[in-house]
CSV table of C-alpha atoms in Angstrom, one decimal:
chain,number,residue,atom,x,y,z
T,1,VAL,CA,4.7,13.2,2.6
T,2,VAL,CA,4.6,11.5,6.1
T,3,TYR,CA,6.6,8.5,7.6
T,4,GLY,CA,5.6,7.1,10.9
T,5,VAL,CA,8.1,5.0,12.9
T,6,ARG,CA,8.2,4.0,16.6
T,7,PRO,CA,10.9,5.6,19.0
T,8,GLY,CA,14.5,4.0,18.4
T,9,HIS,CA,13.2,1.8,15.6
T,10,PRO,CA,15.1,1.5,12.1
T,11,ILE,CA,14.1,4.1,9.4
T,12,ILE,CA,14.3,3.1,5.8
T,13,TYR,CA,12.9,5.4,3.3
T,14,ARG,CA,13.8,5.5,-0.3
T,15,VAL,CA,13.2,9.1,-1.5
T,16,PRO,CA,11.0,9.0,-4.7
T,17,VAL,CA,12.2,11.7,-7.2
T,18,THR,CA,11.5,11.6,-10.9
T,19,GLY,CA,13.0,13.5,-13.6
T,20,LEU,CA,15.9,13.6,-16.0
T,21,ARG,CA,19.2,12.4,-14.8
T,22,PRO,CA,21.9,13.2,-13.7
T,23,MET,CA,20.1,14.7,-10.6
T,24,LYS,CA,21.4,16.3,-7.3
T,25,ILE,CA,19.2,15.2,-4.4
T,26,SER,CA,19.8,16.3,-0.8
T,27,ILE,CA,17.8,16.5,2.5
T,28,ALA,CA,17.9,18.9,5.3
T,29,ALA,CA,16.0,20.1,8.4
T,30,LYS,CA,13.2,22.1,7.3
T,31,ASN,CA,13.8,26.0,7.6
T,32,ALA,CA,17.3,25.4,8.8
T,33,LYS,CA,20.1,27.4,7.4
T,34,CYS,CA,21.8,24.5,5.4
T,35,ALA,CA,23.2,26.0,2.4
T,36,LYS,CA,26.7,24.8,3.2
T,37,ASN,CA,26.2,21.3,4.7
T,38,ARG,CA,22.6,20.1,4.5
T,39,SER,CA,23.7,16.6,5.8
T,40,GLU,CA,25.0,18.1,8.9
T,41,CYS,CA,21.9,19.9,9.6
T,42,LEU,CA,19.9,16.7,9.0
T,43,CYS,CA,22.0,14.9,11.6
T,44,VAL,CA,21.6,17.8,14.2
T,45,LEU,CA,17.8,17.7,13.9
T,46,CYS,CA,17.5,14.2,14.5
T,47,GLY,CA,20.2,13.5,17.1
T,48,ARG,CA,23.0,12.4,14.7
T,49,LYS,CA,21.4,9.1,14.0
T,50,ILE,CA,20.0,9.9,10.5
T,51,THR,CA,21.9,9.8,7.3
T,52,PHE,CA,20.9,10.1,3.8
T,53,ASN,CA,22.8,8.6,0.7
T,54,PRO,CA,22.2,10.7,-2.4
T,55,ALA,CA,23.7,8.0,-4.6
T,56,THR,CA,20.9,5.4,-3.5
T,57,GLN,CA,18.3,8.0,-2.4
T,58,VAL,CA,17.9,6.1,0.8
T,59,LEU,CA,17.5,7.6,4.2
T,60,THR,CA,18.3,5.6,7.3
T,61,GLY,CA,18.9,5.7,11.0
T,62,SER,CA,16.6,6.1,14.0
T,63,ILE,CA,15.2,8.9,16.2
T,64,ASP,CA,14.6,8.1,19.8
T,65,GLU,CA,12.4,11.2,20.9
T,66,PRO,CA,8.8,11.1,20.1
T,67,GLY,CA,7.6,14.1,17.8
T,68,ASN,CA,7.2,15.3,14.3
T,69,TYR,CA,10.6,16.0,12.3
T,70,PRO,CA,9.9,18.0,9.2
T,71,LEU,CA,12.7,17.6,6.4
T,72,THR,CA,13.1,19.2,3.1
T,73,ILE,CA,13.9,17.4,0.2
T,74,PHE,CA,15.7,19.1,-2.7
T,75,ALA,CA,16.1,18.0,-6.2
T,76,GLU,CA,18.0,19.7,-9.1
T,77,ASN,CA,18.8,18.8,-12.7
T,78,ALA,CA,19.3,20.5,-16.0
T,79,LYS,CA,15.5,21.4,-16.2
T,80,GLY,CA,15.2,23.1,-12.9
T,81,LYS,CA,14.9,22.8,-9.2
T,82,ALA,CA,12.0,21.3,-6.9
T,83,GLU,CA,11.5,20.8,-3.1
T,84,LYS,CA,9.2,18.8,-0.9
T,85,THR,CA,8.5,18.4,2.6
T,86,LEU,CA,9.0,14.9,4.3
T,87,THR,CA,7.7,14.6,8.0
T,88,ILE,CA,8.9,11.8,9.9
T,89,LYS,CA,6.5,11.3,12.8
T,90,VAL,CA,8.1,9.4,15.6
T,91,GLY,CA,5.4,7.7,17.9
T,92,GLU,CA,3.4,4.6,18.5
T,93,LYS,CA,1.4,4.7,15.1
T,94,ILE,CA,2.9,3.5,11.9
T,95,SER,CA,1.6,2.9,8.5
T,96,LEU,CA,0.4,6.5,8.2
T,97,THR,CA,-0.4,5.9,4.6
T,98,PRO,CA,-1.4,2.6,2.8
T,99,ALA,CA,1.6,0.4,1.8
T,100,MET,CA,2.6,0.5,-1.9
T,101,GLY,CA,4.6,-2.4,-3.4
T,102,TRP,CA,4.8,-5.9,-4.9
T,103,ASN,CA,3.5,-9.4,-3.6
T,104,SER,CA,4.8,-12.7,-5.2
T,105,TRP,CA,1.6,-14.7,-5.2
T,106,ASN,CA,-0.2,-13.8,-8.4
T,107,CYS,CA,2.8,-14.5,-10.6
T,108,PHE,CA,4.9,-17.0,-8.8
T,109,SER,CA,2.4,-18.7,-6.5
T,110,TRP,CA,4.0,-21.9,-5.1
T,111,ASN,CA,7.2,-21.6,-7.5
T,112,VAL,CA,8.6,-18.5,-5.9
T,113,THR,CA,12.3,-18.3,-5.2
T,114,ALA,CA,14.9,-15.7,-3.9
T,115,ALA,CA,16.1,-15.1,-7.3
T,116,ASP,CA,12.4,-13.9,-8.2
T,117,VAL,CA,12.3,-11.6,-5.3
T,118,ARG,CA,15.6,-9.9,-6.1
T,119,LYS,CA,14.6,-9.6,-9.8
T,120,ALA,CA,11.2,-7.8,-8.6
T,121,ALA,CA,13.5,-5.3,-6.6
T,122,ASP,CA,15.8,-4.8,-9.4
T,123,ALA,CA,12.7,-4.2,-11.7
T,124,PHE,CA,11.2,-1.4,-9.4
T,125,GLU,CA,14.6,0.4,-10.0
T,126,LYS,CA,14.8,-0.4,-13.9
T,127,THR,CA,11.2,0.6,-14.5
T,128,GLY,CA,11.3,3.8,-12.4
T,129,LEU,CA,8.5,2.6,-10.0
T,130,ALA,CA,10.6,3.2,-7.0
T,131,ASP,CA,10.8,6.9,-8.0
T,132,HIS,CA,7.1,6.9,-7.7
T,133,GLY,CA,6.9,5.5,-4.3
T,134,TRP,CA,6.6,1.8,-4.7
T,135,SER,CA,8.6,0.4,-1.8
T,136,TYR,CA,7.4,-3.0,-0.5
T,137,ILE,CA,8.8,-6.3,-1.8
T,138,ASN,CA,6.7,-9.0,-0.2
T,139,ILE,CA,7.1,-12.9,-0.3
T,140,ASP,CA,3.9,-14.8,-0.1
T,141,ASP,CA,3.4,-18.5,0.6
T,142,PHE,CA,6.0,-21.3,0.0
T,143,TRP,CA,9.2,-19.7,1.5
T,144,GLN,CA,8.8,-22.5,4.2
T,145,ASN,CA,9.2,-26.0,4.2
T,146,LYS,CA,6.3,-28.6,3.3
T,147,PRO,CA,7.8,-32.0,3.8
T,148,LYS,CA,5.0,-34.1,1.9
T,149,SER,CA,5.1,-31.7,-0.9
T,150,TRP,CA,5.6,-33.1,-4.6
T,151,MET,CA,8.2,-30.3,-4.8
T,152,LYS,CA,11.6,-31.8,-3.4
T,153,ASP,CA,13.0,-28.3,-2.7
T,154,LEU,CA,10.3,-28.0,-0.1
T,155,HIS,CA,11.4,-31.1,1.8
T,156,GLY,CA,13.2,-30.9,5.1
T,157,PRO,CA,12.2,-30.1,8.8
T,158,VAL,CA,9.8,-27.2,9.2
T,159,ARG,CA,11.5,-26.1,12.5
T,160,ASP,CA,15.0,-26.5,14.0
T,161,GLY,CA,15.6,-28.2,17.5
T,162,ASN,CA,14.8,-25.0,19.3
T,163,GLY,CA,11.4,-24.4,17.3
T,164,LYS,CA,12.8,-21.7,15.0
T,165,ILE,CA,11.0,-22.0,11.6
T,166,ASN,CA,13.3,-22.9,8.7
T,167,THR,CA,13.3,-21.6,5.3
T,168,ASN,CA,13.2,-24.0,2.2
T,169,LYS,CA,16.1,-24.5,-0.2
T,170,ARG,CA,14.7,-21.7,-2.6
T,171,PHE,CA,15.6,-19.2,0.3
T,172,PRO,CA,18.9,-20.2,1.5
T,173,ASP,CA,19.8,-17.0,3.0
T,174,MET,CA,16.9,-15.0,4.0
T,175,LYS,CA,18.9,-12.4,6.0
T,176,GLY,CA,20.9,-11.7,3.0
T,177,LEU,CA,17.9,-11.3,0.6
T,178,VAL,CA,16.4,-8.8,3.0
T,179,ASP,CA,19.6,-6.8,3.4
T,180,TYR,CA,19.7,-6.8,-0.5
T,181,LEU,CA,16.3,-5.2,-0.4
T,182,HIS,CA,17.1,-2.8,2.3
T,183,SER,CA,20.3,-1.8,0.6
T,184,LYS,CA,18.1,-0.4,-2.2
T,185,GLY,CA,15.7,1.3,0.3
T,186,PHE,CA,12.8,-1.1,-0.1
T,187,LYS,CA,11.0,-2.8,2.6
T,188,ALA,CA,10.6,-6.5,2.8
T,189,GLY,CA,7.4,-8.6,3.5
T,190,ILE,CA,6.8,-12.3,4.6
T,191,TYR,CA,3.9,-14.5,5.0
T,192,SER,CA,2.4,-16.9,7.4
T,193,SER,CA,-0.8,-18.1,9.1
T,194,PRO,CA,-2.2,-18.2,12.5
T,195,GLY,CA,-3.2,-21.9,11.8
T,196,PRO,CA,-0.7,-24.9,11.9
T,197,LYS,CA,-0.5,-24.7,8.2
T,198,THR,CA,-0.5,-21.8,5.5
T,199,CYS,CA,-3.2,-22.0,2.6
T,200,GLY,CA,-0.6,-23.9,0.5
T,201,GLY,CA,0.1,-26.3,3.3
T,202,CYS,CA,3.5,-25.0,4.4
T,203,GLU,CA,4.4,-24.4,8.0
T,204,GLY,CA,2.1,-21.8,9.8
T,205,SER,CA,2.7,-20.1,13.1
T,206,TRP,CA,0.3,-21.6,15.5
T,207,GLN,CA,1.7,-22.0,18.8
T,208,HIS,CA,5.0,-20.4,17.7
T,209,GLU,CA,3.9,-16.9,17.2
T,210,ALA,CA,6.4,-15.2,19.6
T,211,GLN,CA,9.5,-17.3,17.9
T,212,ASP,CA,8.2,-16.6,14.5
T,213,ALA,CA,8.0,-12.8,15.2
T,214,GLU,CA,11.6,-12.9,16.5
T,215,ALA,CA,12.7,-14.8,13.4
T,216,TYR,CA,11.1,-12.2,11.1
T,217,ALA,CA,12.7,-9.2,13.1
T,218,GLU,CA,16.1,-11.0,13.1
T,219,TRP,CA,15.9,-11.4,9.4
T,220,GLY,CA,14.9,-7.7,9.0
T,221,PHE,CA,11.3,-7.9,7.7
T,222,ASP,CA,9.3,-4.8,7.8
T,223,TYR,CA,5.9,-6.3,6.8
T,224,LEU,CA,3.8,-9.6,7.7
T,225,LYS,CA,0.7,-11.1,5.9
T,226,HIS,CA,-1.2,-13.3,8.1
T,227,ASP,CA,-3.6,-15.3,6.3
T,228,TRP,CA,-6.4,-17.2,8.2
T,229,CYS,CA,-6.0,-20.5,6.2
T,230,SER,CA,-6.1,-23.5,8.6
T,231,TYR,CA,-6.8,-21.7,11.8
T,232,GLY,CA,-10.4,-22.7,11.6
T,233,ASP,CA,-9.3,-26.0,12.4
T,234,VAL,CA,-7.9,-25.2,15.8
T,235,ALA,CA,-9.8,-22.1,16.7
T,236,THR,CA,-11.3,-21.7,20.1
T,237,GLY,CA,-13.8,-19.3,21.6
T,238,GLU,CA,-17.1,-17.8,20.2
T,239,GLY,CA,-18.0,-15.0,18.0
T,240,ILE,CA,-15.8,-12.0,17.4
T,241,GLU,CA,-13.2,-13.1,20.1
T,242,ARG,CA,-12.6,-16.1,18.1
T,243,ALA,CA,-11.9,-14.1,15.1
T,244,MET,CA,-9.7,-11.5,17.0
T,245,ARG,CA,-7.7,-13.9,19.1
T,246,PRO,CA,-5.1,-15.3,16.7
T,247,TYR,CA,-4.2,-11.7,15.3
T,248,ARG,CA,-4.0,-10.2,18.8
T,249,ILE,CA,-1.4,-12.8,19.7
T,250,MET,CA,0.7,-12.2,16.5
T,251,GLY,CA,0.0,-8.4,16.8
T,252,GLU,CA,1.6,-8.3,20.4
T,253,ALA,CA,4.5,-10.4,19.2
T,254,LEU,CA,5.3,-8.2,16.5
T,255,LYS,CA,4.9,-5.0,18.5
T,256,ALA,CA,7.4,-6.5,21.0
T,257,GLN,CA,10.1,-6.6,18.4
T,258,ASN,CA,12.9,-4.0,17.8
T,259,ARG,CA,11.9,-2.9,14.4
T,260,ASP,CA,8.4,-1.8,13.0
T,261,ILE,CA,6.7,-4.7,11.1
T,262,VAL,CA,3.4,-3.6,9.4
T,263,PHE,CA,0.7,-6.2,10.2
T,264,SER,CA,-1.6,-7.2,7.3
T,265,LEU,CA,-4.8,-9.3,8.5
T,266,CYS,CA,-5.9,-11.6,5.8
T,267,GLN,CA,-9.2,-13.2,6.8
T,268,TYR,CA,-11.3,-12.3,3.9
T,269,GLY,CA,-13.5,-9.6,5.5
T,270,LYS,CA,-15.2,-11.9,7.9
T,271,ASP,CA,-16.5,-10.9,11.4
T,272,ASN,CA,-16.8,-7.1,10.8
T,273,VAL,CA,-12.8,-7.0,10.9
T,274,GLY,CA,-12.9,-3.2,10.0
T,275,CYS,CA,-14.2,-2.5,13.6
T,276,TRP,CA,-11.3,-4.4,15.4
T,277,GLY,CA,-8.3,-4.7,13.0
T,278,MET,CA,-6.6,-2.0,14.6
T,279,LYS,CA,-7.3,-3.1,17.9
T,280,VAL,CA,-5.3,-6.3,17.4
T,281,GLY,CA,-2.4,-4.4,16.1
T,282,GLY,CA,-3.5,-4.5,12.5
T,283,HIS,CA,-2.4,-1.9,9.9
T,284,SER,CA,-4.6,-3.3,7.1
T,285,TRP,CA,-7.3,-5.9,6.8
T,286,ARG,CA,-8.7,-7.7,3.8
T,287,THR,CA,-12.2,-6.7,3.0
T,288,THR,CA,-13.2,-9.6,0.6
T,289,GLY,CA,-11.9,-12.9,-0.6
T,290,ASP,CA,-9.3,-13.2,-3.3
T,291,VAL,CA,-9.8,-10.8,-6.1
T,292,PHE,CA,-9.2,-11.9,-9.7
T,293,ASP,CA,-8.8,-10.2,-13.1
T,294,ARG,CA,-12.4,-10.4,-13.9
T,295,TRP,CA,-14.8,-7.5,-14.0
T,296,SER,CA,-17.3,-9.1,-11.8
T,297,SER,CA,-14.5,-9.8,-9.3
T,298,ILE,CA,-13.6,-6.1,-9.2
T,299,VAL,CA,-17.3,-4.9,-9.0
T,300,ASN,CA,-17.8,-7.2,-6.0
T,301,ALA,CA,-14.8,-5.8,-4.1
T,302,ILE,CA,-16.2,-2.3,-4.8
T,303,LYS,CA,-19.6,-3.2,-3.6
T,304,VAL,CA,-17.9,-4.2,-0.2
T,305,LEU,CA,-15.9,-0.9,-0.1
T,306,LYS,CA,-19.2,0.9,-0.1
T,307,THR,CA,-19.8,-0.2,3.5
T,308,GLN,CA,-16.3,-0.2,4.9
T,309,TRP,CA,-15.0,3.5,4.2
T,310,ARG,CA,-15.5,4.7,7.8
T,311,TYR,CA,-12.8,2.2,9.1
T,312,ALA,CA,-10.1,3.5,7.1
T,313,GLU,CA,-7.5,6.2,8.9
T,314,PRO,CA,-3.8,6.7,9.2
T,315,GLY,CA,-2.4,3.5,10.9
T,316,GLY,CA,-5.4,1.2,9.6
T,317,TRP,CA,-6.6,0.6,6.1
T,318,ASN,CA,-9.2,-1.4,4.1
T,319,ASP,CA,-7.5,-3.9,1.9
T,320,PRO,CA,-9.6,-5.1,-1.1
T,321,ASP,CA,-6.7,-7.4,-2.1
T,322,MET,CA,-3.9,-7.1,-4.6
T,323,LEU,CA,-3.7,-5.2,-8.2
T,324,CYS,CA,-4.9,-7.5,-11.0
T,325,VAL,CA,-2.8,-5.7,-13.9
T,326,GLY,CA,0.0,-6.7,-15.6
T,327,PRO,CA,1.4,-10.2,-16.6
T,328,MET,CA,0.0,-12.6,-13.9
T,329,CYS,CA,0.3,-16.5,-13.7
T,330,TRP,CA,-2.4,-18.7,-12.5
T,331,ASN,CA,-1.1,-21.7,-14.1
T,332,GLU,CA,0.5,-19.9,-17.1
T,333,PHE,CA,1.7,-16.2,-17.7
T,334,LYS,CA,-0.8,-14.1,-19.3
T,335,GLY,CA,-1.8,-10.5,-19.3
T,336,SER,CA,-4.7,-9.3,-17.4
T,337,ARG,CA,-8.2,-10.2,-18.5
T,338,LEU,CA,-9.5,-6.9,-17.5
T,339,ALA,CA,-10.1,-4.6,-20.4
T,340,PRO,CA,-8.1,-1.1,-20.2
T,341,ASN,CA,-11.1,0.8,-19.0
T,342,GLU,CA,-11.6,-1.9,-16.3
T,343,GLN,CA,-8.2,-1.6,-15.1
T,344,TYR,CA,-8.5,2.4,-14.8
T,345,THR,CA,-11.6,1.6,-12.8
T,346,HIS,CA,-9.7,-0.8,-10.7
T,347,ILE,CA,-6.9,1.3,-9.8
T,348,SER,CA,-9.1,4.4,-9.4
T,349,LEU,CA,-11.3,2.9,-6.9
T,350,TRP,CA,-8.4,1.4,-4.9
T,351,ALA,CA,-6.8,4.8,-4.8
T,352,LEU,CA,-10.1,6.5,-3.6
T,353,ALA,CA,-10.5,3.7,-1.0
T,354,ALA,CA,-7.1,4.7,0.5
T,355,ALA,CA,-6.2,1.0,-0.2
T,356,PRO,CA,-2.8,-0.6,0.1
T,357,LEU,CA,-1.4,-1.0,-3.4
T,358,MET,CA,0.2,-4.3,-4.1
T,359,ILE,CA,1.2,-5.1,-7.6
T,360,GLY,CA,0.9,-9.0,-8.2
T,361,CYS,CA,2.5,-9.4,-11.6
T,362,ASP,CA,6.0,-10.4,-13.0
T,363,MET,CA,7.9,-7.1,-12.7
T,364,THR,CA,10.3,-8.2,-15.3
T,365,LYS,CA,7.4,-8.4,-18.0
T,366,LEU,CA,5.7,-5.1,-17.5
T,367,ASP,CA,4.3,-3.5,-20.6
T,368,ASP,CA,3.9,0.2,-21.4
T,369,PHE,CA,0.1,0.5,-20.6
T,370,THR,CA,0.7,-1.2,-17.2
T,371,LEU,CA,3.6,0.9,-16.5
T,372,SER,CA,1.4,4.0,-17.4
T,373,LEU,CA,-1.2,2.9,-14.7
T,374,LEU,CA,1.5,2.5,-12.0
T,375,ARG,CA,3.6,5.5,-12.6
T,376,ASN,CA,0.7,8.0,-12.4
T,377,ASP,CA,1.7,10.3,-9.6
T,378,GLU,CA,-1.6,12.3,-9.4
T,379,VAL,CA,-3.4,9.0,-8.9
T,380,ILE,CA,-1.0,7.7,-6.3
T,381,ALA,CA,-1.1,10.9,-4.6
T,382,ILE,CA,-4.7,10.4,-3.8
T,383,ASP,CA,-4.1,7.0,-2.5
T,384,GLN,CA,-1.4,8.2,-0.4
T,385,ASP,CA,-3.0,11.3,0.9
T,386,PRO,CA,-1.9,12.0,4.5
T,387,LEU,CA,-5.5,12.9,5.5
T,388,GLY,CA,-6.2,9.3,5.3
T,389,LYS,CA,-9.9,9.4,4.7
T,390,ALA,CA,-11.2,7.0,2.4
T,391,ALA,CA,-13.8,7.8,-0.2
T,392,ALA,CA,-17.6,7.1,0.3
T,393,CYS,CA,-20.1,6.3,-2.5
T,394,ILE,CA,-22.3,9.5,-2.3
T,395,VAL,CA,-24.4,8.7,-5.4
T,396,ASP,CA,-25.3,5.1,-5.6
T,397,LYS,CA,-27.2,4.1,-8.8
T,398,ARG,CA,-27.6,0.7,-10.5
T,399,SER,CA,-25.8,2.0,-13.6
T,400,TYR,CA,-23.3,4.4,-12.0
T,401,ASP,CA,-21.7,5.6,-8.9
T,402,ILE,CA,-20.1,8.9,-7.7
T,403,TRP,CA,-17.3,8.4,-5.1
T,404,ALA,CA,-15.8,11.4,-3.1
T,405,ARG,CA,-13.0,11.7,-0.9
T,406,PRO,CA,-11.6,14.8,1.0
T,407,LEU,CA,-7.9,15.5,0.7
T,408,ALA,CA,-5.4,17.1,3.0
T,409,ASP,CA,-5.1,20.1,0.8
T,410,GLY,CA,-8.8,21.1,0.9
T,411,SER,CA,-9.1,19.5,-2.7
T,412,ILE,CA,-11.8,16.6,-3.3
T,413,ALA,CA,-11.1,13.6,-5.3
T,414,VAL,CA,-14.2,12.4,-7.2
T,415,GLY,CA,-14.5,9.2,-9.2
T,416,LEU,CA,-17.5,8.7,-11.6
T,417,LEU,CA,-17.9,5.0,-12.3
T,418,ASN,CA,-19.8,3.7,-15.2
T,419,TYR,CA,-20.9,0.2,-14.6
T,420,GLY,CA,-22.6,-0.2,-18.2
T,421,MET,CA,-21.1,-1.5,-21.4
T,422,GLU,CA,-21.8,1.6,-23.3
T,423,GLU,CA,-20.5,5.2,-22.9
T,424,ARG,CA,-22.9,7.4,-20.9
T,425,GLU,CA,-23.1,11.0,-19.4
T,426,ILE,CA,-22.8,11.1,-15.7
T,427,VAL,CA,-24.1,14.3,-14.0
T,428,PHE,CA,-22.5,15.1,-10.6
T,429,ASP,CA,-24.7,17.6,-8.6
T,430,MET,CA,-21.9,19.4,-6.7
T,431,HIS,CA,-24.3,21.9,-5.0
T,432,ALA,CA,-26.3,18.7,-3.6
T,433,ALA,CA,-23.1,17.4,-2.4
T,434,GLY,CA,-22.3,20.6,-0.3
T,435,MET,CA,-19.8,22.3,-2.8
T,436,GLU,CA,-20.3,25.9,-3.4
T,437,GLY,CA,-18.3,28.4,-5.4
T,438,GLU,CA,-16.0,27.8,-8.1
T,439,TRP,CA,-13.9,24.6,-8.4
T,440,LYS,CA,-11.0,23.8,-10.8
T,441,VAL,CA,-11.5,20.4,-12.3
T,442,ARG,CA,-8.2,18.2,-12.7
T,443,ASP,CA,-8.3,15.0,-14.8
T,444,CYS,CA,-6.0,12.7,-12.8
T,445,TRP,CA,-5.4,10.1,-15.4
T,446,ARG,CA,-4.9,12.5,-18.4
T,447,GLN,CA,-3.2,15.0,-16.1
T,448,ILE,CA,-5.0,18.0,-17.8
T,449,ASP,CA,-7.1,20.7,-16.4
T,450,GLU,CA,-10.7,20.7,-17.6
T,451,GLY,CA,-11.5,24.2,-16.4
T,452,MET,CA,-13.6,26.0,-13.6
T,453,VAL,CA,-17.1,24.6,-12.7
T,454,THR,CA,-19.9,25.6,-10.3
T,455,LYS,CA,-23.0,23.9,-9.1
T,456,VAL,CA,-22.9,21.0,-11.7
T,457,TYR,CA,-20.2,18.8,-13.3
T,458,ARG,CA,-21.0,16.8,-16.4
T,459,THR,CA,-18.8,14.3,-18.3
T,460,ARG,CA,-19.0,11.4,-20.4
T,461,VAL,CA,-17.6,8.0,-19.3
T,462,TYR,CA,-16.7,5.0,-21.2
T,463,GLY,CA,-18.2,1.6,-20.3
T,464,HIS,CA,-16.8,0.0,-17.3
T,465,ALA,CA,-14.6,3.1,-16.8
T,466,THR,CA,-14.0,5.5,-13.9
T,467,HIS,CA,-13.4,9.1,-14.6
T,468,LEU,CA,-11.2,10.3,-11.9
T,469,VAL,CA,-10.9,14.0,-11.1
T,470,ARG,CA,-9.7,16.3,-8.3
T,471,PHE,CA,-11.8,19.2,-7.5
T,472,ILE,CA,-9.5,22.2,-6.4
T,473,PRO,CA,-11.0,25.2,-4.5
T,474,GLY,CA,-11.4,28.3,-6.4
T,475,ASN,CA,-13.2,31.6,-5.9
T,476,ASN,CA,-15.6,31.6,-3.0
T,477,ALA,CA,-15.2,27.7,-2.8
T,478,LYS,CA,-16.5,26.1,0.3
T,479,LEU,CA,-18.2,22.9,1.6
T,480,ARG,CA,-21.4,23.6,3.4
T,481,PHE,CA,-21.1,20.1,5.2
T,482,ARG,CA,-18.5,19.1,7.7
T,483,ASP,CA,-17.6,16.1,5.6
T,484,ILE,CA,-18.7,15.6,2.0
T,485,ARG,CA,-18.9,11.8,2.4
T,486,GLU,CA,-21.8,12.1,4.8
T,487,GLY,CA,-23.8,15.0,3.4
T,488,ARG,CA,-24.1,16.9,6.7
């Protein structure tokens, strides 16, 4: 597990630990002799500025000196003991793995309130999602004022006399709300637009970028989604520079703050954003327009990912939009219109793509099936793999795809996607992909071992489903090619 932070900036990390409670959790400097007092060893390692609260599982503080700080997480309950390494990487690069969390838009859209946001955070704890690594709680549009709105609680001046942006009546204490999220170890996200107005017609950040970045930092936010919206009405310049300029301005404003703020570019994949997203300070960028809970929408997003995989790396990620699972609300609350197998494909391909995972449903109404999708640690581990190399489509047929992604431990994540309506056999020619020797196959969704294979892997895949497996090196296993994604 890796966590990136800039020197001297706040660390907020909720340690995800699953298992039977009660549980004893502690953290110490890796390889230090900490049998008597692990907390003391932790402080010595990090300049006495890091603390861990085992009751809340929250690690906080800051580290001034750049470098890698490996820590060992210890967990013990009635069933046994476990430990894992967490490396805090202090430097100029953050967002070393894709963000995982929740966004308010797909369930609350223009009706979102501070109470809804608090309930989402509480649900992260109640459902156990927090112990599987879900950590961002993001407010989308409509936290600002919109004087001409039919909703009276959005009425009021959009900025104060000094130009600082105002919150609407639904968010009377933004700092208090963010403090509440931080107290649970969660990170807080907010939304704006480089244009004069957001997509919903609320106040945007145009010509107030520095002021707004300061406000976000003052409130304690850790994430900004910056949505193109009305910027086209005021944009200047030509070509790529026209697209880059507003994000560069806000990117510089965010980087000037005294805390890390992950910068999510939302301009729908236009202007080859993957080539320049990181150059303007972005940590993720949308690859498409909005994705909906329709099979055709998911397929279109997957097709775009086929051309974008080279742009993903630690610190910068392709974002094919939010997850369309669970009870959402476009006019009325309902379950996802995606069939169960389509939801497996949806999350499998997002994980293979090393994409941000943002839940978009009402967290208080999660059903068992949706929870099983979101709490599968083996699938999450593929998405969060610290090597940060997104999958490429290495077999591209009209009726099926095979995607492959190298992982940090030397294993390979492979997704076999069936576009057809009927179940079919898909054959993966491992030898042609450069895989030699024996490999153990692990079914990630079912969490079972399938056995050892050589040369060829065959499996049957249901219609619209994806069989997500991990190939783990066995006897004489090696890869002929430098990168399985490129076949050379």
